[in-house]
Amino acid sequence: MLSASLFAQDRILKVSGKVTDELDGPVVGASVRIVGTRQGVVTNPDGKYSISVNPTDSLEFSFIGYKTVRFAIRNRVDLNVKLEAIAGGLNEVSIVGYGQQKKISVVGAQSTLEAKDLKLPVRDIASTLGGRIAGIITTSRGGGPGQDNNGFLVRGVSTFGTSSRTPLIIIDGVPDRELNDVDPEDIESFTVLKDAVSTAVYGTRGANGVILINTKKGVAGKPAINVEVNRGVTQFVKVPKLLDAPTWMTLYNEALTNRGRQPLYTQANIDLHAAGTDPDLAPNVNWYDQIFRKAGSTQRANLNISGGSDKSTYYISVGYYDETGLLKENPDDQKYNVNSYYKRYNATINIGVNVTSTTKLDLGIGSIIDSRNGPNGGTNTDALNNLFAQALRVPPHIMPGVYSNGLYSQYPGGFSSPNKIAFDLGSQNIYTATIRPNIKLKQDLGMITKGLSVSGLFSFDIYSDGSNAIGIADPSYYATGRDANGNLIMQVTKDATGAYSYSSARSSTRRMYSEASVNYTRSYGKSDVSALLLFNQSEYIDGNATTFTAAVPFRNRGLTGRATYGYNNRYFLEGNFGYTGSENFSPDKRYGFFPSVGMGYIVSNEGFYKSIKKVMPYFKVRYSYGLTGNGAFGTRFLYLTQLSKTTATGYQFGTPSSLSPAYSGYAESQIATDPSWETSYRHNLGIEMGFFNNDLKLVTELFREVRKGILRADQTIPGISGFGGVNPTRNIGIVLNKGIDATLTYNHNLGNRKWINIAGTFTYNNNTNIQDGLPPQKYPWMEWKGKEVDAKTLYIADGLFKDQAEIDASARQTGDIRPGDIKYKDLNNDGVIDANDVARINVSGTPKMMYGLNLTFGYKAFDIGAFIQGTGKVWLSYGLGDGTQPFSAGPISAALMTMVADRWTVDNPNPNAFYPRLNSNQDPNSNYLNSTWWLKPSGFVRLKSAEIGYTLDQPSMKRYGIKKMRIFLNGTNLITLSKWKYWDPELNDTGTSSNNYSRGESYPNIKAYNIGVRVTF
C-alpha cells in the first residue's frame, strides 16, 4: 500500500477514458500499463479506467486477442482507445451489410480480400479479382488505356441478359460508386456478400451480390508517411497473327481452283509482293505492325499520411497513374496529338473527430480527375478497338498504309488504310471529374441504455465529363501505276479540302444518398444480442437527359432491419429484412419485402469436441435462406403505355390506289403491364474447418438459387391478338442457378524469419433456363428451356464430307458443296439443311468455373509471390467476318489470320483441320454458318501476377527518418496456357446473347513488367 501511495504521489496527472473494440463495445479487463514500469490498472465492466501518470509517460493498452497499442500522454487527461482485433482471432471483426460483426458470429456467405492483393500495375481493380475471391467470376474483354472492358459476377449468371447482372458496389457506405475510381492504395477492406442473409438488407438491389469497400482511416499515434513509386513496361498479351501478302494471294488462288476456277495471281506477281522491292504497288503489309508498337509504359505514384490522437484521426492520400498505350506516335504530331494515353489523379481524405466522449463525426472526401487521349473516332467513341477491327478489314496486298510520297491510302470506293484512320483523321481527348464527399455522425446513447446508438450518413456525388475533338478533312489516294519517270500515278479516292474542324461535348450527373439508423449491441452473460433498424434513400439525376423519361430522377428508398443472437460463442441466429422500393414500378407495386434467416453452430466449442480438437481445432456449420431482389431493368416505367409516331405513310382513306394520299399515325411502342422486381430465393450451406492449429483453413459454400419474376417480353401472345408486334413485358422468367465455391488457406510461420502463405479458391456454378417467355418451339432441339441462360443457337456440324458419295447421300446444303466442306446434321430428317436444323447448344462465353492459387514465401528480408488464375466450362464461338472468313469479297477481301493455313486440302484431307475446304465469294456455300464446327473450348490457366521484394529496415536508416524501405519487381498476365492459341482466350463474347461470337478484333489485354519502391517514414 505504501509503494502504491508513493507511486500515486509521484504522478501529477490523472488520466481516464474508455477502452472499446472495433464494434464500440467495452473491453472488460484490458490492461492499462505505464510503459517502462510495472504500474498499471485494468478496465472495469464498462471498459473504463483511471490511472495517475506523469505528463511525459506513455500508456500501453493490451488484451488477449487484440493488438497492443501505445500512446504518449502529453498532458492529456482524457484518453479513449479502440483496440484492433488480431487477424484470425476470436475477436476479429468482419464487415457486413450496414455494419460490422465479430467474425465468429457471421452466419452469411461472404469473402474478403486483403488490400495488398489489389495493388498491381493495372488501373482496373475488377481485372484482379477472378480466382482471388471464391464466388467471383470475372471476364476481361480488352480495351485501350482507360477503356478497360472488364466485368465480374457474383456466383455466375442468375438472370437473363435483359436484366442487370452486375453486383451492387458500395464504397464507404455509399452505393453506386465506381469500383475503378478507388486507388488500391486507399482500400482498407474488400468484402463480397453472396447469400440471402448477407444481401437481403439491400432489398431490390441485393440479388446480384454486393461488394463492400471501405477506404483507410487514420489511427491514433505519430504520423505515418508512406511513399510508393513504380514504373513499368506494357505489352499485348497476345495479338492475332496475320497472313502476309504472298500467302494470302496463294490461298486465294487455292480457293478459286478448289471450285474449278483459274487462279487470279501469277507466281511472278506473288514473288514481287514477297520480294518487297516495290512496297507502293506490290505491298506486303502487316497492319498491326503498321500502327502498333511493341511496348507501352505505366507509372504510378502515391503519397499517404495518417495519424492522430484519441480526439481525432486523419488519413490523407494523393495518387497518380499514367498509362501510355501501344498505338504508335503520330508521325505528323505538329498537327494534333493522337498518342494514346490515360492519366488519372486522385485524392482521398478521411477525418474522424470525437466531438464528445459519445459523439463521433467522420468526414470523407474522394476526388478523381482523369484524361484519355487518342485518335478521333468520330461517332465511334472506342477508336482503339475500331483500329483493331480496321486492321482486319484491309487485305495485306492492296495498298500500303502510307505511300512513299507521304500520301495516305484509301481503296477506290472502299476501305481506308488503318494508318489513315489512326493518324490522319484528327485527335480526341476525353476527361472526367468526380468528387465524392460523405459525412457520418454517430451518437452513443449509452446514457439511456448500454449498447444503444444512432447514426446518420449523407453523401452528394458529382460526376462530369467532357470531350474535345479535332478533325481534319485530308484527301486520300490510291496509286494506279507509275509514269515514265517512275513517279506514282495517284488517284484521288476521297476529295477533301484539308480543313480542320473542332467539336466538344459536356455532360454531368449527380447522386445523393442519405441514411439514418438505430443500433443496439449488448452482452448479457453468455448471450450476445444486436439489432439494427435503418432507413435509406438515394436519388440519381442525369444532367444530360434529352427525353422526359430520362429526365425523371432515379430513386430508391428502403427500410432495413436486422436482429442477431449468439450464445456462448457456439450458437448463432440472425434474421433480417429489406423493405425497398423504386420509382420504376407502379405506385401500388412500388415496394417489396425481402426477409432472410441464418443460423450458425461452432461445433468445436462444445465439450464433446475436445478429443479431436488437436487435429481440427475449428469446425463451424451455417445455413441461410431468404429472398433478395433485382429491380434493374433497361426499360423504365413499364407500367405506362407509350405511343410513338410511325415513320411509314401507309394508311389510305377510301379505295387504296397509287394516287391516294397516305398518312402516318401513332402506334403503341410499349404496352402497359403491372411489372415488379425479380425475386431470388436463395439457400446457402457453409462449412468452415481449421486444421493444424488453424494454420490450414477450409471454407466451403454450397448454394442454390431460383430467380423468379424476371422481366421478359411475353412472346406467347399470338400475332392475331392485335398487339401489332409489340409484346408486353411481364415478370415471367425463371432461372435456376446452383453451385459451389471454396477457399483453402495455409499460413505458417517457419521461424527464423521464414514463412509461407498459400491460398486457393474454386468457384463453379451451373444455371438453367426454367421459363423464358417464348412459345413452344417447332422442334425440341430448338427449345431454350432446360439449357443454360446464354446457350448458343448453332447448326450442328457432323465433320467434313469425305467424298462425293457422302455428299449425294446427305441432306441438301446451300451452295457449291464438295469433299472437305462442312457437313451438318439434318435434325428434322427432311433432307434439307435450313433454319429448322438450328439447335440450342448448352455453352456460353462466360466461364462457369474459375479458380486461383496464390503462393507467397518469405525468407528474412526477401519475399516472393505468384498468383495463378484459371477458368473452365467456357467456350468461344469463332465468329465469321473480317479476318476470319476467307475471301468473302473476292480479291479485296479482308486480311486473314494464320490459322487459315490449318485447312483441308486435296493433298492433305485432314478431317480435323481448323478450316474446311476454301472457297471464294464466286462459289458461296454453307461452310460459314454459325455452327458447332466453329465452337472451341477457351478455358485457360494464367500466371496472373508474380512479385519479388526485398525489405530494408536496418537501424542505420532511422537517422534519415526511414522506418523501412521495400524494393520490388512484379508483373501481370505473364504466361497463358490454353487450347485456344490464336488470341487471348479472355477476349470472348459478352455472353448475353445466343448469337454473340468472338473474332479477336478488340484491343488486347495487357501484360506489364514493373519495378517500384515503397518507403515508410
Short mmCIF file of C-alpha atoms in Angstrom, two decimals, residues 356-645:
data_model
loop_
_atom_site.label_atom_id
_atom_site.label_comp_id
_atom_site.label_asym_id
_atom_site.label_seq_id
_atom_site.Cartn_x
_atom_site.Cartn_y
_atom_site.Cartn_z
CA THR A 356 -17.52 14.48 -27.33
CA SER A 357 -16.88 11.26 -25.49
CA THR A 358 -20.10 9.88 -27.04
CA THR A 359 -20.26 11.67 -30.38
CA LYS A 360 -18.15 10.68 -33.40
CA LEU A 361 -18.00 12.62 -36.67
CA ASP A 362 -16.44 11.12 -39.82
CA LEU A 363 -15.81 13.16 -42.94
CA GLY A 364 -14.61 11.61 -46.18
CA ILE A 365 -13.79 13.25 -49.49
CA GLY A 366 -12.67 11.40 -52.59
CA SER A 367 -11.88 13.03 -55.91
CA ILE A 368 -10.76 11.69 -59.25
CA ILE A 369 -9.70 13.57 -62.36
CA ASP A 370 -8.69 11.66 -65.45
CA SER A 371 -7.89 12.26 -69.08
CA ARG A 372 -7.88 9.87 -72.04
CA ASN A 373 -6.38 10.71 -75.42
CA GLY A 374 -6.30 9.02 -78.80
CA PRO A 375 -7.35 9.18 -82.44
CA ASN A 376 -10.56 10.90 -83.41
CA GLY A 377 -13.09 8.11 -83.73
CA GLY A 378 -15.92 10.40 -84.82
CA THR A 379 -19.15 8.74 -83.77
CA ASN A 380 -17.11 5.74 -82.61
CA THR A 381 -16.02 6.63 -79.08
CA ASP A 382 -13.90 3.48 -78.81
CA ALA A 383 -11.40 4.43 -81.50
CA LEU A 384 -8.66 2.00 -80.44
CA ASN A 385 -10.95 -1.01 -80.64
CA ASN A 386 -12.10 0.27 -84.00
CA LEU A 387 -8.49 0.34 -85.17
CA PHE A 388 -8.05 -3.33 -84.34
CA ALA A 389 -11.18 -4.11 -86.30
CA GLN A 390 -9.97 -1.96 -89.19
CA ALA A 391 -6.66 -3.83 -89.27
CA LEU A 392 -8.65 -6.95 -90.09
CA ARG A 393 -10.76 -5.29 -92.78
CA VAL A 394 -7.92 -4.40 -95.14
CA PRO A 395 -6.02 -7.10 -97.08
CA PRO A 396 -2.21 -7.04 -96.98
CA HIS A 397 -1.56 -6.79 -100.75
CA ILE A 398 -3.78 -3.94 -101.99
CA MET A 399 -2.05 -0.79 -100.75
CA PRO A 400 0.46 0.41 -98.17
CA GLY A 401 -0.55 2.39 -95.10
CA VAL A 402 1.23 5.47 -96.43
CA TYR A 403 2.72 5.82 -99.88
CA SER A 404 6.38 6.64 -100.28
CA ASN A 405 5.36 10.20 -101.27
CA GLY A 406 3.72 10.65 -97.84
CA LEU A 407 0.09 10.39 -99.01
CA TYR A 408 -2.41 8.29 -97.08
CA SER A 409 -4.17 5.49 -98.92
CA GLN A 410 -7.77 4.52 -99.48
CA TYR A 411 -9.08 1.91 -101.89
CA PRO A 412 -11.44 3.36 -104.50
CA GLY A 413 -14.99 3.26 -103.20
CA GLY A 414 -13.91 1.20 -100.21
CA PHE A 415 -11.78 0.96 -97.10
CA SER A 416 -9.17 3.35 -95.79
CA SER A 417 -5.86 2.11 -94.53
CA PRO A 418 -5.62 1.75 -90.74
CA ASN A 419 -2.82 4.33 -90.86
CA LYS A 420 -5.26 6.85 -92.28
CA ILE A 421 -7.78 6.20 -89.52
CA ALA A 422 -5.14 6.24 -86.79
CA PHE A 423 -3.11 9.27 -87.79
CA ASP A 424 -4.96 11.40 -90.35
CA LEU A 425 -8.49 11.95 -89.04
CA GLY A 426 -7.62 14.09 -86.01
CA SER A 427 -7.49 13.50 -82.27
CA GLN A 428 -9.86 13.30 -79.35
CA ASN A 429 -9.39 13.96 -75.66
CA ILE A 430 -11.95 12.83 -73.08
CA TYR A 431 -11.74 13.93 -69.47
CA THR A 432 -13.82 13.27 -66.38
CA ALA A 433 -14.00 14.67 -62.87
CA THR A 434 -15.66 13.07 -59.87
CA ILE A 435 -16.00 14.29 -56.32
CA ARG A 436 -17.42 12.03 -53.61
CA PRO A 437 -17.94 13.70 -50.23
CA ASN A 438 -19.71 11.92 -47.39
CA ILE A 439 -20.29 12.77 -43.76
CA LYS A 440 -21.32 10.43 -40.98
CA LEU A 441 -22.37 11.22 -37.43
CA LYS A 442 -22.67 8.61 -34.69
CA GLN A 443 -24.12 9.26 -31.25
CA ASP A 444 -23.69 6.79 -28.42
CA LEU A 445 -26.85 6.63 -26.28
CA GLY A 446 -25.34 4.59 -23.52
CA MET A 447 -26.74 7.08 -21.04
CA ILE A 448 -30.21 5.70 -21.95
CA THR A 449 -29.20 2.06 -22.11
CA LYS A 450 -25.89 0.38 -22.72
CA GLY A 451 -25.16 -0.56 -26.34
CA LEU A 452 -27.68 1.85 -27.91
CA SER A 453 -26.55 4.30 -30.58
CA VAL A 454 -27.88 6.23 -33.55
CA SER A 455 -26.08 7.31 -36.70
CA GLY A 456 -26.66 9.22 -39.89
CA LEU A 457 -24.87 9.33 -43.26
CA PHE A 458 -25.15 11.75 -46.17
CA SER A 459 -23.30 11.91 -49.47
CA PHE A 460 -23.52 14.03 -52.59
CA ASP A 461 -21.53 12.67 -55.53
CA ILE A 462 -20.94 14.79 -58.62
CA TYR A 463 -19.66 13.47 -61.92
CA SER A 464 -18.85 15.49 -65.02
CA ASP A 465 -17.12 14.74 -68.27
CA GLY A 466 -16.24 16.43 -71.49
CA SER A 467 -14.59 15.79 -74.80
CA ASN A 468 -12.65 17.89 -77.28
CA ALA A 469 -12.12 16.59 -80.79
CA ILE A 470 -10.02 17.97 -83.62
CA GLY A 471 -10.93 16.68 -87.07
CA ILE A 472 -9.17 17.14 -90.35
CA ALA A 473 -10.55 16.55 -93.82
CA ASP A 474 -7.42 15.45 -95.69
CA PRO A 475 -7.79 13.80 -99.10
CA SER A 476 -6.99 10.10 -99.65
CA TYR A 477 -5.28 8.47 -102.61
CA TYR A 478 -4.75 5.22 -104.46
CA ALA A 479 -1.77 4.54 -106.69
CA THR A 480 -2.65 3.03 -110.09
CA GLY A 481 0.88 2.80 -111.52
CA ARG A 482 3.99 4.83 -112.35
CA ASP A 483 4.65 7.36 -115.06
CA ALA A 484 7.62 7.40 -117.43
CA ASN A 485 9.76 8.99 -114.73
CA GLY A 486 8.91 6.34 -112.19
CA ASN A 487 6.68 8.60 -110.14
CA LEU A 488 3.48 7.21 -108.67
CA ILE A 489 0.28 7.95 -110.55
CA MET A 490 -2.15 8.91 -107.81
CA GLN A 491 -5.92 8.71 -108.00
CA VAL A 492 -7.88 10.83 -105.53
CA THR A 493 -10.24 8.42 -103.82
CA LYS A 494 -11.56 10.90 -101.28
CA ASP A 495 -11.53 14.55 -102.15
CA ALA A 496 -11.22 16.98 -99.25
CA THR A 497 -10.06 20.50 -98.56
CA GLY A 498 -7.70 19.77 -95.70
CA ALA A 499 -9.78 21.98 -93.41
CA TYR A 500 -9.75 21.49 -89.66
CA SER A 501 -12.87 21.12 -87.54
CA TYR A 502 -13.49 21.23 -83.81
CA SER A 503 -16.23 19.75 -81.68
CA SER A 504 -16.83 19.45 -77.98
CA ALA A 505 -19.37 17.96 -75.60
CA ARG A 506 -20.12 18.27 -71.89
CA SER A 507 -22.23 16.22 -69.53
CA SER A 508 -22.80 15.78 -65.82
CA THR A 509 -24.71 13.67 -63.32
CA ARG A 510 -25.27 13.85 -59.60
CA ARG A 511 -26.25 11.36 -56.95
CA MET A 512 -27.46 11.93 -53.39
CA TYR A 513 -27.65 9.30 -50.68
CA SER A 514 -28.78 9.51 -47.08
CA GLU A 515 -29.41 7.03 -44.29
CA ALA A 516 -30.33 7.06 -40.61
CA SER A 517 -30.13 4.11 -38.25
CA VAL A 518 -30.66 2.94 -34.71
CA ASN A 519 -28.22 0.31 -33.46
CA TYR A 520 -28.16 -1.85 -30.36
CA THR A 521 -25.36 -4.18 -29.28
CA ARG A 522 -25.01 -5.73 -25.86
CA SER A 523 -23.86 -8.81 -23.99
CA TYR A 524 -25.83 -10.47 -21.20
CA GLY A 525 -23.65 -13.07 -19.58
CA LYS A 526 -23.07 -15.71 -22.25
CA SER A 527 -25.59 -14.13 -24.61
CA ASP A 528 -24.76 -11.53 -27.26
CA VAL A 529 -27.56 -9.61 -28.94
CA SER A 530 -27.68 -6.89 -31.56
CA ALA A 531 -30.33 -5.10 -33.57
CA LEU A 532 -30.44 -2.60 -36.41
CA LEU A 533 -33.21 -0.50 -37.92
CA LEU A 534 -32.13 1.67 -40.85
CA PHE A 535 -33.82 3.99 -43.34
CA ASN A 536 -32.09 4.99 -46.59
CA GLN A 537 -32.86 6.69 -49.85
CA SER A 538 -30.93 7.67 -52.95
CA GLU A 539 -31.53 9.86 -55.97
CA TYR A 540 -29.70 9.92 -59.26
CA ILE A 541 -30.20 12.73 -61.77
CA ASP A 542 -28.97 12.53 -65.33
CA GLY A 543 -27.96 16.07 -66.23
CA ASN A 544 -27.69 15.10 -69.89
CA ALA A 545 -31.25 13.86 -70.31
CA THR A 546 -32.82 14.63 -73.67
CA THR A 547 -36.19 12.95 -73.07
CA PHE A 548 -38.80 13.31 -70.37
CA THR A 549 -38.36 9.67 -69.35
CA ALA A 550 -34.61 10.08 -68.87
CA ALA A 551 -35.09 13.38 -67.00
CA VAL A 552 -37.18 11.79 -64.26
CA PRO A 553 -34.82 11.15 -61.30
CA PHE A 554 -33.91 7.56 -60.48
CA ARG A 555 -34.93 6.99 -56.87
CA ASN A 556 -34.59 4.16 -54.37
CA ARG A 557 -35.92 4.10 -50.82
CA GLY A 558 -35.83 1.42 -48.18
CA LEU A 559 -36.21 0.29 -44.60
CA THR A 560 -33.84 -2.33 -43.27
CA GLY A 561 -33.88 -4.37 -40.09
CA ARG A 562 -31.59 -6.95 -38.54
CA ALA A 563 -31.51 -8.88 -35.26
CA THR A 564 -28.79 -11.29 -34.13
CA TYR A 565 -28.36 -13.57 -31.16
CA GLY A 566 -25.34 -15.56 -30.05
CA TYR A 567 -24.92 -17.86 -27.10
CA ASN A 568 -21.60 -18.79 -25.54
CA ASN A 569 -19.74 -18.38 -28.85
CA ARG A 570 -21.43 -21.58 -30.07
CA TYR A 571 -24.91 -20.93 -31.37
CA PHE A 572 -25.83 -18.02 -33.61
CA LEU A 573 -29.10 -16.86 -35.11
CA GLU A 574 -29.74 -13.94 -37.42
CA GLY A 575 -32.84 -12.56 -39.07
CA ASN A 576 -33.05 -9.53 -41.29
CA PHE A 577 -35.19 -7.88 -43.90
CA GLY A 578 -35.17 -5.23 -46.57
CA TYR A 579 -38.30 -3.32 -47.48
CA THR A 580 -37.30 -1.33 -50.53
CA GLY A 581 -38.87 0.36 -53.49
CA SER A 582 -38.15 2.22 -56.69
CA GLU A 583 -39.85 4.87 -58.82
CA ASN A 584 -39.62 2.47 -61.75
CA PHE A 585 -42.64 0.44 -60.70
CA SER A 586 -46.34 1.27 -60.44
CA PRO A 587 -47.47 3.11 -57.28
CA ASP A 588 -49.39 0.13 -55.92
CA LYS A 589 -46.42 -2.23 -56.51
CA ARG A 590 -43.53 0.03 -55.69
CA TYR A 591 -42.19 -1.68 -52.56
CA GLY A 592 -41.12 -5.24 -51.87
CA PHE A 593 -40.38 -7.17 -48.68
CA PHE A 594 -37.29 -9.39 -48.63
CA PRO A 595 -36.77 -11.41 -45.42
CA SER A 596 -33.99 -13.86 -44.61
CA VAL A 597 -32.79 -16.02 -41.74
CA GLY A 598 -29.48 -17.64 -40.95
CA MET A 599 -28.04 -19.82 -38.23
CA GLY A 600 -24.59 -20.95 -37.25
CA TYR A 601 -23.14 -23.59 -34.95
CA ILE A 602 -19.48 -23.71 -33.84
CA VAL A 603 -19.24 -27.39 -33.08
CA SER A 604 -15.62 -27.10 -31.96
CA ASN A 605 -16.67 -25.05 -28.90
CA GLU A 606 -18.67 -27.97 -27.49
CA GLY A 607 -17.29 -30.02 -24.63
CA PHE A 608 -17.63 -33.32 -26.51
CA TYR A 609 -15.37 -31.98 -29.25
CA LYS A 610 -12.20 -31.86 -27.13
CA SER A 611 -10.98 -35.27 -28.27
CA ILE A 612 -10.48 -34.12 -31.88
CA LYS A 613 -9.61 -30.51 -31.25
CA LYS A 614 -5.90 -31.14 -31.68
CA VAL A 615 -6.49 -32.31 -35.24
CA MET A 616 -9.30 -29.93 -36.23
CA PRO A 617 -9.46 -27.10 -33.68
CA TYR A 618 -12.22 -25.22 -35.52
CA PHE A 619 -15.43 -26.52 -37.04
CA LYS A 620 -18.44 -24.36 -37.88
CA VAL A 621 -21.63 -25.10 -39.80
CA ARG A 622 -24.04 -22.44 -41.01
CA TYR A 623 -27.16 -22.24 -43.16
CA SER A 624 -29.18 -19.38 -44.59
CA TYR A 625 -32.33 -18.95 -46.60
CA GLY A 626 -34.06 -15.83 -47.78
CA LEU A 627 -35.26 -13.55 -50.52
CA THR A 628 -33.46 -10.78 -52.36
CA GLY A 629 -34.49 -8.69 -55.34
CA ASN A 630 -33.27 -7.18 -58.58
CA GLY A 631 -35.10 -4.12 -59.85
CA ALA A 632 -32.57 -3.10 -62.50
CA PHE A 633 -34.12 -3.41 -65.95
CA GLY A 634 -33.13 -1.47 -69.03
CA THR A 635 -36.59 -0.03 -69.81
CA ARG A 636 -38.24 2.40 -67.40
CA PHE A 637 -41.91 2.78 -66.46
CA LEU A 638 -43.21 -0.43 -67.97
CA TYR A 639 -46.50 0.19 -66.18
CA LEU A 640 -47.22 3.00 -68.66
CA THR A 641 -48.33 2.59 -72.25
CA GLN A 642 -46.24 4.63 -74.67
CA LEU A 643 -47.13 5.79 -78.16
CA SER A 644 -44.66 6.60 -80.93
CA LYS A 645 -45.24 8.35 -84.20
#
